[in-house]
Amino acid sequence: IIETRGLTKTYRMGAVEVDALRGVSLGVEAGEFLSVMGPSGSGKSTLMNIIGCLDRPTTGSYLFEAREMSGLDDAEFAHVRNRRIGFVFQTFNLLPRLSALKNVELPMVYGGVPPNARRERALAMLERVGLADRAGHRPMELSGGQQQRVAIARALVNEPAMILADEPTGNLDSRVGAEIMGMLDSLNKAGVTIIMVTHDPRVADAGGRRVILKDGMVESDEAVG
Amino acid sequence: IIETRGLTKTYRMGAVEVDALRGVSLGVEAGEFLSVMGPSGSGKSTLMNIIGCLDRPTTGSYLFEAREMSGLDDAEFAHVRNRRIGFVFQTFNLLPRLSALKNVELPMVYGGVPPNARRERALAMLERVGLADRAGHRPMELSGGQQQRVAIARALVNEPAMILADEPTGNLDSRVGAEIMGMLDSLNKAGVTIIMVTHDPRVADAGGRRVILKDGMVESDEAVG
Ligand SMILES: Nc1ncnc2c1ncn2[C@@H]1O[C@H](COP(=O)(O)OP(=O)(O)OP(=O)(O)O)[C@@H](O)[C@H]1O
Ligand SMILES: Nc1ncnc2c1ncn2[C@@H]1O[C@H](COP(=O)(O)OP(=O)(O)OP(=O)(O)O)[C@@H](O)[C@H]1O
Ligand SMILES: [Mg+2]
Ligand SMILES: [Mg+2]
């Protein structure tokens, strides 16, 4: 489903250059479940942002479902992202002035789903992450783990082909974390491709394969668990 | 150092009331190191905000260093918070338009430390958390774990009597997480009181005592490790 070749990402800050990615080549088959690990600052979120069509590499190629992403203009890029990819952000990125419910509805608004269907699907998803009774709360009125679960619900609601989850269990206790992993697992069994960044030893080998990044490059890429 | 009796916190949202804390009584001696655990939404951050003089309880009393905090006006409250307490927030709460360095300097600005001393101490603290080369980056130009470490550095920089750390290692790999725990440990040996909320099994029993919250109340409070 994805094929990256020689991805680099360089941030320029005045006279300084930060090489966040220094040549990443990775192939993922549809239906795989990958864990991405590595030290803080090694480039995991940067890689996820490129794979998730939220950012463009400095050099290198990225094929998603056999299409070269660098050839797309911003509108087509956003369209692929909305329709095919669900992204759980490391820092949640919920809209502060919208309720949990409206936050979860948002990808469906872009996707043109009618209001009643949106609301129903969003409520069902909030129920699945245990937050049916928090639907009206805004992010500031939710605990850290509740915000994280709203971000997870939002990523699943358009039934994407691929889910990118950046540290999805970091703020969750073991029981709720296991429930979320259970959801990702059944989605994966139903054919959804999952790429998960994690530092959490409790979920690190959930998928069959582990990629370790170090200093912006792939250090290892092995079958596990 | 702290004594809470019957703390409650109720959020009113229109017709609905959320009882985040339903009667928490806790005594902590100066120099202790406590872990606070419990399910997502159980009231841990709410309790930390009250103990950290960032919020007031609905009912109940809170004595910090033998002073009843409810008797203080907002200015005195803020003064105690700035001088005696270092807070690492679950969602970091860094100022987006300031660099890492300026974010770490901020508590010293309130504390009236002169500019050169501030800068020097802030740089030293960033070095201790491994971010000397990221001093000029703003939060959006930092990885999740780097933002978390800036939040940690900021909490330590006024040499507080008590550190409240809400999920301090959630975004950190094992090596960096262990370094942070090492810092907290040596501060504790030097007499600093530490209260740490965590879901991370790798650090859960770092202190000698574990308090478990459930539904806004203390479920257990035991010696561990
Ligand atoms: N401003 C608010 N208005 C309404 N309800 C709130 C508000 N802040 C928190 N809550 C609710 O209070 C409860 C306790 O929240 P708190 O942030 O203390 O939980 P927590 O134990 O820190 O959870 P986590 O492990 O997910 O961080 C949650 O159910 C939350 O929805
Ligand atoms: N906008 C930016 N400008 C400059 N440097 C950046 C920017 N964004 C990220 N960086 C740098 O790029 C490097 C990689 O960042 P990235 O967020 O991908 O790390 P990560 O592996 O996700 O780390 P963590 O585990 O801490 O979340 C970091 O050293 C970071 O400081
Ligand atoms: Mg990251
Ligand atoms: Mg919390």
Coordinates of C-alpha atoms and ligand atoms in Angstrom, one line a residue:
Chain A
I1 CA 0.0 0.0 0.0
I2 CA 2.9 2.3 0.6
E3 CA 6.4 2.5 -0.9
T4 CA 8.9 5.1 0.2
R5 CA 12.3 5.5 -1.4
G6 CA 15.1 7.7 0.0
L7 CA 12.8 10.1 1.9
T8 CA 14.6 13.0 3.4
K9 CA 13.3 16.0 5.4
T10 CA 15.4 18.9 6.2
Y11 CA 14.2 21.9 8.3
R12 CA 16.0 25.1 7.7
M13 CA 16.2 27.5 10.6
G14 CA 18.2 30.5 9.7
A15 CA 21.7 29.3 9.3
V16 CA 21.1 25.9 10.9
E17 CA 19.7 22.8 9.1
V18 CA 18.0 20.0 11.0
D19 CA 18.0 16.7 9.0
A20 CA 15.0 15.1 10.6
L21 CA 15.0 12.2 8.0
R22 CA 18.1 11.2 6.2
G23 CA 17.0 8.6 3.6
V24 CA 14.2 6.3 4.6
S25 CA 13.0 3.5 2.3
L26 CA 10.2 1.4 3.5
G27 CA 7.6 -0.9 1.8
V28 CA 4.3 -1.8 3.5
E29 CA 1.8 -4.3 2.1
A30 CA -1.9 -3.6 2.4
G31 CA -3.2 -5.2 5.6
E32 CA 0.1 -5.2 7.5
F33 CA 0.5 -4.0 11.2
L34 CA 3.8 -2.2 11.8
S35 CA 5.3 -0.7 15.0
V36 CA 7.7 2.1 14.6
M37 CA 10.0 2.8 17.5
G38 CA 13.2 4.7 18.2
P39 CA 14.6 7.4 20.4
S40 CA 12.9 10.7 21.0
G41 CA 13.8 13.0 18.1
S42 CA 14.7 10.2 15.7
G43 CA 12.2 11.2 13.1
K44 CA 9.2 9.0 13.7
S45 CA 6.5 11.7 13.7
T46 CA 8.2 13.4 10.7
L47 CA 8.0 10.1 8.8
M48 CA 4.4 9.6 9.8
N49 CA 3.4 13.1 8.7
I50 CA 4.9 12.4 5.2
I51 CA 3.2 9.0 4.9
G52 CA 0.0 10.5 6.2
C53 CA 0.0 13.2 3.5
L54 CA 0.3 16.0 6.0
D55 CA 3.7 17.0 4.9
R56 CA 6.0 16.7 1.9
P57 CA 9.5 15.2 1.9
T58 CA 12.5 17.4 1.0
T59 CA 13.7 14.7 -1.4
G60 CA 12.7 11.1 -2.2
S61 CA 9.6 9.5 -3.5
Y62 CA 6.4 8.3 -1.8
L63 CA 3.9 6.0 -3.5
F64 CA 0.6 5.5 -1.7
E65 CA -1.6 2.9 -3.4
A66 CA 0.8 3.0 -6.3
R67 CA 0.3 6.8 -6.8
E68 CA 3.3 9.1 -6.6
M69 CA 2.3 11.7 -3.9
S70 CA 4.7 14.4 -5.0
G71 CA 2.8 14.7 -8.2
L72 CA -0.4 15.8 -6.4
D73 CA -1.4 19.4 -5.8
D74 CA -2.6 20.4 -2.3
A75 CA -6.3 19.7 -3.0
E76 CA -5.7 16.2 -4.3
F77 CA -3.2 15.6 -1.5
A78 CA -5.9 16.6 1.1
H79 CA -8.5 14.5 -0.7
V80 CA -6.4 11.3 -0.4
R81 CA -5.6 12.1 3.2
N82 CA -9.3 12.6 4.1
R83 CA -10.6 9.5 2.3
R84 CA -8.0 6.9 2.7
I85 CA -6.0 7.7 5.9
G86 CA -6.9 8.1 9.6
F87 CA -4.3 9.9 11.7
V88 CA -4.0 9.8 15.5
F89 CA -1.7 12.7 16.4
Q90 CA 0.9 12.5 19.2
T91 CA -0.4 15.8 20.5
F92 CA -4.1 15.0 19.6
N93 CA -4.7 18.3 17.7
L94 CA -8.4 18.5 18.6
L95 CA -10.2 21.7 17.8
P96 CA -10.6 23.5 21.2
R97 CA -13.9 25.2 20.5
L98 CA -15.7 22.1 19.3
S99 CA -17.2 19.4 21.4
A100 CA -15.8 15.8 21.4
L101 CA -18.8 14.9 19.1
K102 CA -18.1 17.7 16.6
N103 CA -14.4 16.9 16.6
V104 CA -15.2 13.3 15.7
E105 CA -17.6 14.4 13.0
L106 CA -15.1 16.7 11.3
P107 CA -13.5 14.2 8.9
M108 CA -17.0 13.2 7.8
V109 CA -17.9 16.9 7.2
Y110 CA -15.0 17.1 4.7
G111 CA -16.0 13.7 3.3
G112 CA -19.5 15.0 2.5
V113 CA -21.5 12.7 4.8
P114 CA -25.0 14.0 5.6
P115 CA -25.6 15.5 9.2
N116 CA -27.7 12.7 10.6
A117 CA -25.5 9.9 9.5
R118 CA -22.4 11.9 10.7
R119 CA -23.9 12.4 14.2
E120 CA -24.9 8.8 14.5
R121 CA -21.5 7.4 13.4
A122 CA -19.7 9.8 15.6
L123 CA -21.7 8.8 18.7
A124 CA -21.2 5.1 17.9
M125 CA -17.4 5.7 17.6
L126 CA -17.3 7.6 20.9
E127 CA -19.2 4.8 22.5
R128 CA -16.6 2.3 21.2
V129 CA -13.8 4.3 23.0
G130 CA -15.9 4.5 26.2
L131 CA -16.8 8.2 25.9
A132 CA -20.5 8.2 25.1
D133 CA -21.2 10.3 28.2
R134 CA -18.5 12.9 27.3
A135 CA -19.8 13.7 23.8
G136 CA -20.7 17.3 24.7
H137 CA -17.4 18.1 26.5
R138 CA -14.8 20.3 24.8
P139 CA -11.2 19.2 24.9
M140 CA -10.4 21.4 27.9
E141 CA -13.2 19.6 29.8
L142 CA -11.7 16.2 29.2
S143 CA -8.9 14.3 30.8
G144 CA -5.6 13.6 28.8
G145 CA -6.6 10.1 28.1
Q146 CA -10.1 11.1 27.1
Q147 CA -8.7 13.7 24.6
Q148 CA -6.5 10.9 23.3
R149 CA -9.5 8.7 22.8
V150 CA -11.4 11.4 21.0
A151 CA -8.4 11.7 18.6
I152 CA -8.5 8.0 18.1
A153 CA -12.3 8.0 17.4
R154 CA -11.8 10.8 14.9
A155 CA -9.2 8.8 13.0
L156 CA -11.5 5.8 12.6
V157 CA -14.7 7.5 11.6
N158 CA -14.2 7.7 7.8
E159 CA -13.3 4.0 7.7
P160 CA -9.9 4.6 6.3
A161 CA -7.7 2.1 4.3
M162 CA -4.7 2.9 6.5
I163 CA -4.4 4.1 10.1
L164 CA -1.4 6.0 11.3
A165 CA -1.3 6.2 15.1
D166 CA 1.4 8.3 16.7
E167 CA 1.7 7.1 20.4
P168 CA -2.0 6.2 20.7
T169 CA -1.8 4.7 24.3
G170 CA 0.7 7.2 25.9
N171 CA -2.0 8.7 28.2
L172 CA -4.1 5.6 28.8
D173 CA -4.2 3.1 31.7
S174 CA -3.6 -0.5 30.9
R175 CA -7.2 -1.5 30.6
V176 CA -8.3 1.3 28.3
G177 CA -5.0 0.9 26.3
A178 CA -5.7 -2.7 25.8
E179 CA -9.2 -1.9 24.6
I180 CA -7.8 0.5 22.0
M181 CA -5.3 -2.1 20.9
G182 CA -8.2 -4.5 20.6
M183 CA -10.0 -2.1 18.2
L184 CA -6.8 -1.6 16.1
D185 CA -6.4 -5.4 16.0
S186 CA -9.9 -6.1 14.7
L187 CA -9.6 -3.3 12.2
N188 CA -6.4 -4.9 11.0
K189 CA -8.0 -8.3 10.8
A190 CA -10.7 -6.7 8.6
G191 CA -7.9 -5.5 6.2
V192 CA -7.0 -2.0 7.5
T193 CA -3.2 -1.3 7.3
I194 CA -1.9 0.0 10.6
I195 CA 1.3 1.9 11.3
M196 CA 1.8 2.7 15.0
V197 CA 4.6 4.7 16.6
T198 CA 5.0 3.8 20.2
H199 CA 7.4 3.9 23.2
D200 CA 4.9 1.8 25.2
P201 CA 6.4 -1.6 26.0
R202 CA 2.9 -3.0 26.6
V203 CA 1.9 -2.6 22.9
A204 CA 5.3 -2.4 21.1
D205 CA 5.0 -5.8 19.4
A206 CA 1.3 -5.8 18.7
G207 CA 1.8 -6.0 15.0
G208 CA 4.0 -8.6 13.3
R209 CA 6.8 -6.2 12.3
R210 CA 8.9 -3.6 14.0
V211 CA 10.9 -0.8 12.4
I212 CA 13.4 1.1 14.5
L213 CA 14.4 4.6 13.5
K214 CA 17.6 6.3 14.8
D215 CA 18.9 9.7 13.7
G216 CA 16.5 10.0 10.8
M217 CA 17.3 6.5 9.3
V218 CA 16.0 3.0 9.6
E219 CA 18.2 1.1 12.0
S220 CA 16.3 -2.2 11.8
D221 CA 13.2 -3.7 10.2
E222 CA 12.3 -7.1 11.5
A223 CA 9.5 -9.6 12.1
V224 CA 8.6 -9.8 15.8
G225 CA 6.1 -11.2 18.3
Chain B
I1 CA 4.4 19.0 53.3
I2 CA 0.8 18.5 52.1
E3 CA -2.3 17.5 53.9
T4 CA -5.6 17.3 52.0
R5 CA -8.9 16.5 53.7
G6 CA -12.1 15.6 51.9
L7 CA -11.2 17.3 48.6
T8 CA -14.0 17.4 46.1
K9 CA -14.2 19.0 42.7
T10 CA -17.4 19.3 40.8
Y11 CA -17.7 20.7 37.3
R12 CA -21.1 22.1 36.4
M13 CA -22.0 21.9 32.7
G14 CA -25.5 23.3 32.2
A15 CA -27.8 20.7 33.8
V16 CA -25.0 18.1 34.2
E17 CA -22.6 17.8 37.1
V18 CA -19.3 16.0 36.8
D19 CA -17.9 14.9 40.1
A20 CA -14.2 14.7 39.2
L21 CA -13.1 14.3 42.9
R22 CA -15.4 12.9 45.5
G23 CA -13.6 13.2 48.8
V24 CA -9.8 12.8 48.7
S25 CA -7.8 12.8 51.9
L26 CA -4.0 12.4 51.5
G27 CA -1.0 13.3 53.7
V28 CA 2.5 13.6 52.2
E29 CA 5.7 14.1 54.2
A30 CA 8.4 16.4 52.9
G31 CA 10.9 14.4 50.9
E32 CA 8.5 11.5 49.9
F33 CA 8.2 10.2 46.4
L34 CA 4.7 9.1 45.5
S35 CA 3.2 7.6 42.3
V36 CA -0.4 8.3 41.6
M37 CA -2.1 5.8 39.2
G38 CA -5.7 5.0 38.2
P39 CA -7.9 4.7 35.1
S40 CA -8.2 7.4 32.5
G41 CA -10.8 10.0 33.9
S42 CA -10.4 8.9 37.5
G43 CA -9.4 12.4 38.7
K44 CA -5.6 12.3 38.8
S45 CA -4.9 15.5 36.9
T46 CA -7.7 17.3 38.8
L47 CA -6.1 16.3 42.1
M48 CA -2.7 17.4 40.9
N49 CA -4.1 20.8 39.8
I50 CA -5.4 21.4 43.3
I51 CA -2.3 20.3 45.0
G52 CA -0.2 22.4 42.6
C53 CA -2.2 25.6 43.4
L54 CA -3.5 25.8 39.8
D55 CA -7.1 25.2 40.8
R56 CA -9.3 25.3 43.9
P57 CA -11.4 22.4 45.3
T58 CA -15.2 22.7 45.4
T59 CA -15.1 21.6 49.1
G60 CA -12.5 20.2 51.5
S61 CA -9.2 21.6 52.8
Y62 CA -5.7 21.7 51.5
L63 CA -2.7 22.6 53.7
F64 CA 0.6 23.2 51.9
E65 CA 3.5 23.6 54.2
A66 CA 1.0 23.9 57.0
R67 CA -0.9 26.8 55.4
E68 CA -4.5 26.5 54.4
M69 CA -4.5 27.3 50.7
S70 CA -8.2 28.3 50.5
G71 CA -7.4 31.3 52.7
L72 CA -5.1 32.8 50.1
D73 CA -6.1 35.3 47.4
D74 CA -5.1 34.7 43.8
A75 CA -1.9 36.7 44.1
E76 CA -0.7 34.8 47.1
F77 CA -1.8 31.5 45.6
A78 CA 0.3 32.3 42.4
H79 CA 3.2 33.3 44.6
V80 CA 3.3 29.9 46.4
R81 CA 2.9 28.1 43.1
N82 CA 5.8 29.9 41.5
R83 CA 8.2 29.7 44.4
R84 CA 7.6 26.3 45.9
I85 CA 6.1 24.1 43.2
G86 CA 7.3 22.8 39.9
F87 CA 4.6 21.4 37.6
V88 CA 5.1 19.2 34.6
F89 CA 1.8 19.2 32.7
Q90 CA 0.2 16.2 31.0
T91 CA -0.2 18.3 27.8
F92 CA 3.0 20.3 28.3
N93 CA 1.4 23.7 28.1
L94 CA 4.4 25.4 26.5
L95 CA 4.0 28.9 25.1
P96 CA 4.0 28.4 21.3
R97 CA 5.6 31.7 20.4
L98 CA 8.5 31.3 22.8
S99 CA 11.7 29.3 22.2
A100 CA 12.5 26.3 24.4
L101 CA 15.0 28.5 26.2
K102 CA 12.5 31.3 26.8
N103 CA 9.9 28.7 27.9
V104 CA 12.3 27.4 30.5
E105 CA 13.2 30.9 31.7
L106 CA 9.6 31.8 32.3
P107 CA 9.2 30.7 36.0
M108 CA 12.4 32.6 36.7
V109 CA 11.0 35.8 35.1
Y110 CA 8.1 35.6 37.6
G111 CA 10.5 34.8 40.3
G112 CA 12.5 38.0 39.7
V113 CA 15.8 36.3 38.6
P114 CA 18.1 38.6 36.6
P115 CA 18.4 38.0 32.8
N116 CA 21.9 36.6 32.7
A117 CA 21.4 34.2 35.6
R118 CA 18.1 33.1 34.1
R119 CA 19.6 32.3 30.7
E120 CA 22.5 30.5 32.2
R121 CA 20.3 28.4 34.4
A122 CA 17.8 27.7 31.6
L123 CA 20.6 26.5 29.3
A124 CA 22.1 24.3 32.0
M125 CA 18.7 22.7 32.6
L126 CA 18.1 22.1 28.8
E127 CA 21.5 20.5 28.7
R128 CA 20.5 18.1 31.6
V129 CA 17.5 17.0 29.6
G130 CA 19.6 16.5 26.5
L131 CA 18.2 19.5 24.6
A132 CA 21.1 22.0 24.6
D133 CA 21.0 22.0 20.7
R134 CA 17.3 22.7 20.6
A135 CA 17.3 25.9 22.8
G136 CA 16.2 28.1 19.9
H137 CA 13.4 25.9 18.6
R138 CA 9.8 26.8 19.3
P139 CA 7.5 24.0 20.5
M140 CA 6.1 23.3 17.0
E141 CA 9.7 22.7 15.9
L142 CA 10.3 20.0 18.5
S143 CA 9.3 16.4 18.7
G144 CA 6.7 15.3 21.2
G145 CA 9.3 13.9 23.6
Q146 CA 11.4 17.1 23.2
Q147 CA 8.4 19.2 24.1
Q148 CA 7.9 17.0 27.1
R149 CA 11.5 17.5 28.2
V150 CA 11.2 21.3 27.9
A151 CA 8.2 21.1 30.2
I152 CA 10.3 19.0 32.6
A153 CA 13.2 21.5 32.5
R154 CA 10.8 24.4 33.1
A155 CA 9.4 22.7 36.2
L156 CA 12.8 22.2 37.8
V157 CA 14.4 25.6 37.1
N158 CA 13.1 27.5 40.2
E159 CA 14.5 24.7 42.4
P160 CA 11.0 24.0 43.9
A161 CA 10.3 22.2 47.2
M162 CA 7.8 20.0 45.5
I163 CA 7.6 18.6 42.0
L164 CA 4.2 17.5 40.5
A165 CA 4.8 15.5 37.3
D166 CA 1.7 14.5 35.3
E167 CA 2.7 11.6 33.0
P168 CA 6.3 12.9 32.6
T169 CA 7.6 9.9 30.5
G170 CA 4.6 9.3 28.2
N171 CA 6.3 10.5 25.1
L172 CA 9.8 9.3 25.9
D173 CA 11.8 6.2 24.8
S174 CA 13.1 4.0 27.5
R175 CA 16.6 5.5 27.6
V176 CA 15.5 9.1 27.9
G177 CA 12.7 8.2 30.2
A178 CA 15.2 6.5 32.5
E179 CA 17.4 9.6 32.4
I180 CA 14.4 11.8 33.5
M181 CA 13.6 9.3 36.3
G182 CA 17.3 9.5 37.4
M183 CA 17.0 13.3 37.6
L184 CA 13.8 13.0 39.7
D185 CA 15.4 10.4 41.9
S186 CA 18.5 12.6 42.7
L187 CA 16.3 15.6 43.4
N188 CA 14.3 13.4 45.7
K189 CA 17.5 12.3 47.5
A190 CA 18.3 16.0 47.9
G191 CA 15.0 16.5 49.7
V192 CA 12.6 17.5 47.0
T193 CA 9.1 16.0 47.4
I194 CA 7.8 14.3 44.3
I195 CA 4.3 13.4 43.3
M196 CA 4.1 11.7 39.9
V197 CA 1.1 10.6 37.9
T198 CA 1.8 7.8 35.6
H199 CA 0.4 5.0 33.5
D200 CA 3.9 3.9 32.5
P201 CA 4.7 0.5 34.0
R202 CA 8.4 1.2 33.5
V203 CA 8.4 3.9 36.2
A204 CA 5.2 3.2 38.2
D205 CA 7.0 2.1 41.4
A206 CA 9.9 4.5 41.2
G207 CA 8.9 6.1 44.6
G208 CA 8.2 4.2 47.8
R209 CA 4.5 4.6 47.7
R210 CA 1.6 4.2 45.3
V211 CA -1.8 5.8 45.5
I212 CA -4.5 4.5 43.2
L213 CA -7.5 6.7 42.3
K214 CA -10.8 5.4 41.0
D215 CA -13.9 7.4 40.2
G216 CA -12.6 10.5 42.1
M217 CA -11.7 8.7 45.3
V218 CA -8.6 7.0 46.7
E219 CA -8.9 3.3 46.2
S220 CA -5.6 2.3 47.8
D221 CA -2.5 3.9 49.3
E222 CA 0.4 1.5 49.9
A223 CA 4.1 1.1 50.2
V224 CA 5.6 -0.5 47.1
G225 CA 8.9 -1.4 45.4
Ligands
LIG1 N1 -13.3 21.5 32.9 C1 -14.0 20.3 33.0 N2 -15.3 20.3 32.8 C2 -16.0 19.2 32.9 N3 -15.5 18.0 33.2 C3 -14.2 17.9 33.4 C4 -13.3 19.1 33.3 N4 -12.0 18.7 33.5 C5 -12.1 17.4 33.7 N5 -13.3 16.9 33.7 C6 -13.8 15.5 33.9 O1 -13.3 15.1 35.2 C7 -12.8 13.8 35.2 C8 -11.4 13.7 35.7 O2 -10.5 14.3 34.9 P1 -8.9 14.2 35.1 O3 -8.3 15.0 34.0 O4 -8.6 14.5 36.5 O5 -8.7 12.6 34.9 P2 -7.3 11.8 34.9 O6 -7.4 10.8 35.9 O7 -6.1 12.8 34.9 O8 -7.3 11.0 33.5 P3 -6.2 10.7 32.4 O9 -5.5 9.5 32.9 O10 -7.0 10.3 31.2 O11 -5.3 11.9 32.2 C9 -12.9 13.3 33.7 O12 -14.0 12.4 33.6 C10 -13.2 14.5 32.9 O13 -14.0 14.3 31.8
LIG2 N1 9.4 22.3 12.3 C1 10.6 21.9 12.7 N2 11.7 22.7 12.6 C2 12.9 22.3 13.0 N3 13.2 21.1 13.5 C3 12.1 20.2 13.6 C4 10.8 20.6 13.3 N4 10.0 19.5 13.6 C5 10.8 18.5 14.1 N5 12.1 19.0 14.2 C6 13.2 18.2 14.6 O1 13.3 17.0 13.8 C7 13.7 15.9 14.6 C8 12.7 14.8 14.5 O2 11.4 15.1 15.0 P1 10.2 14.1 15.2 O3 9.0 14.8 15.7 O4 10.0 13.3 13.9 O5 10.8 13.1 16.3 P2 10.2 11.8 17.0 O6 11.0 10.6 16.6 O7 8.7 11.7 16.7 O8 10.4 12.0 18.5 P3 9.4 11.8 19.8 O9 9.6 10.3 20.1 O10 10.1 12.7 20.8 O11 8.0 12.1 19.5 C9 13.7 16.4 16.1 O12 15.1 16.5 16.5 C10 13.1 17.8 16.1 O13 13.7 18.7 16.9
MG3 MG 7.0 12.0 17.8
MG4 MG -4.7 13.2 33.5

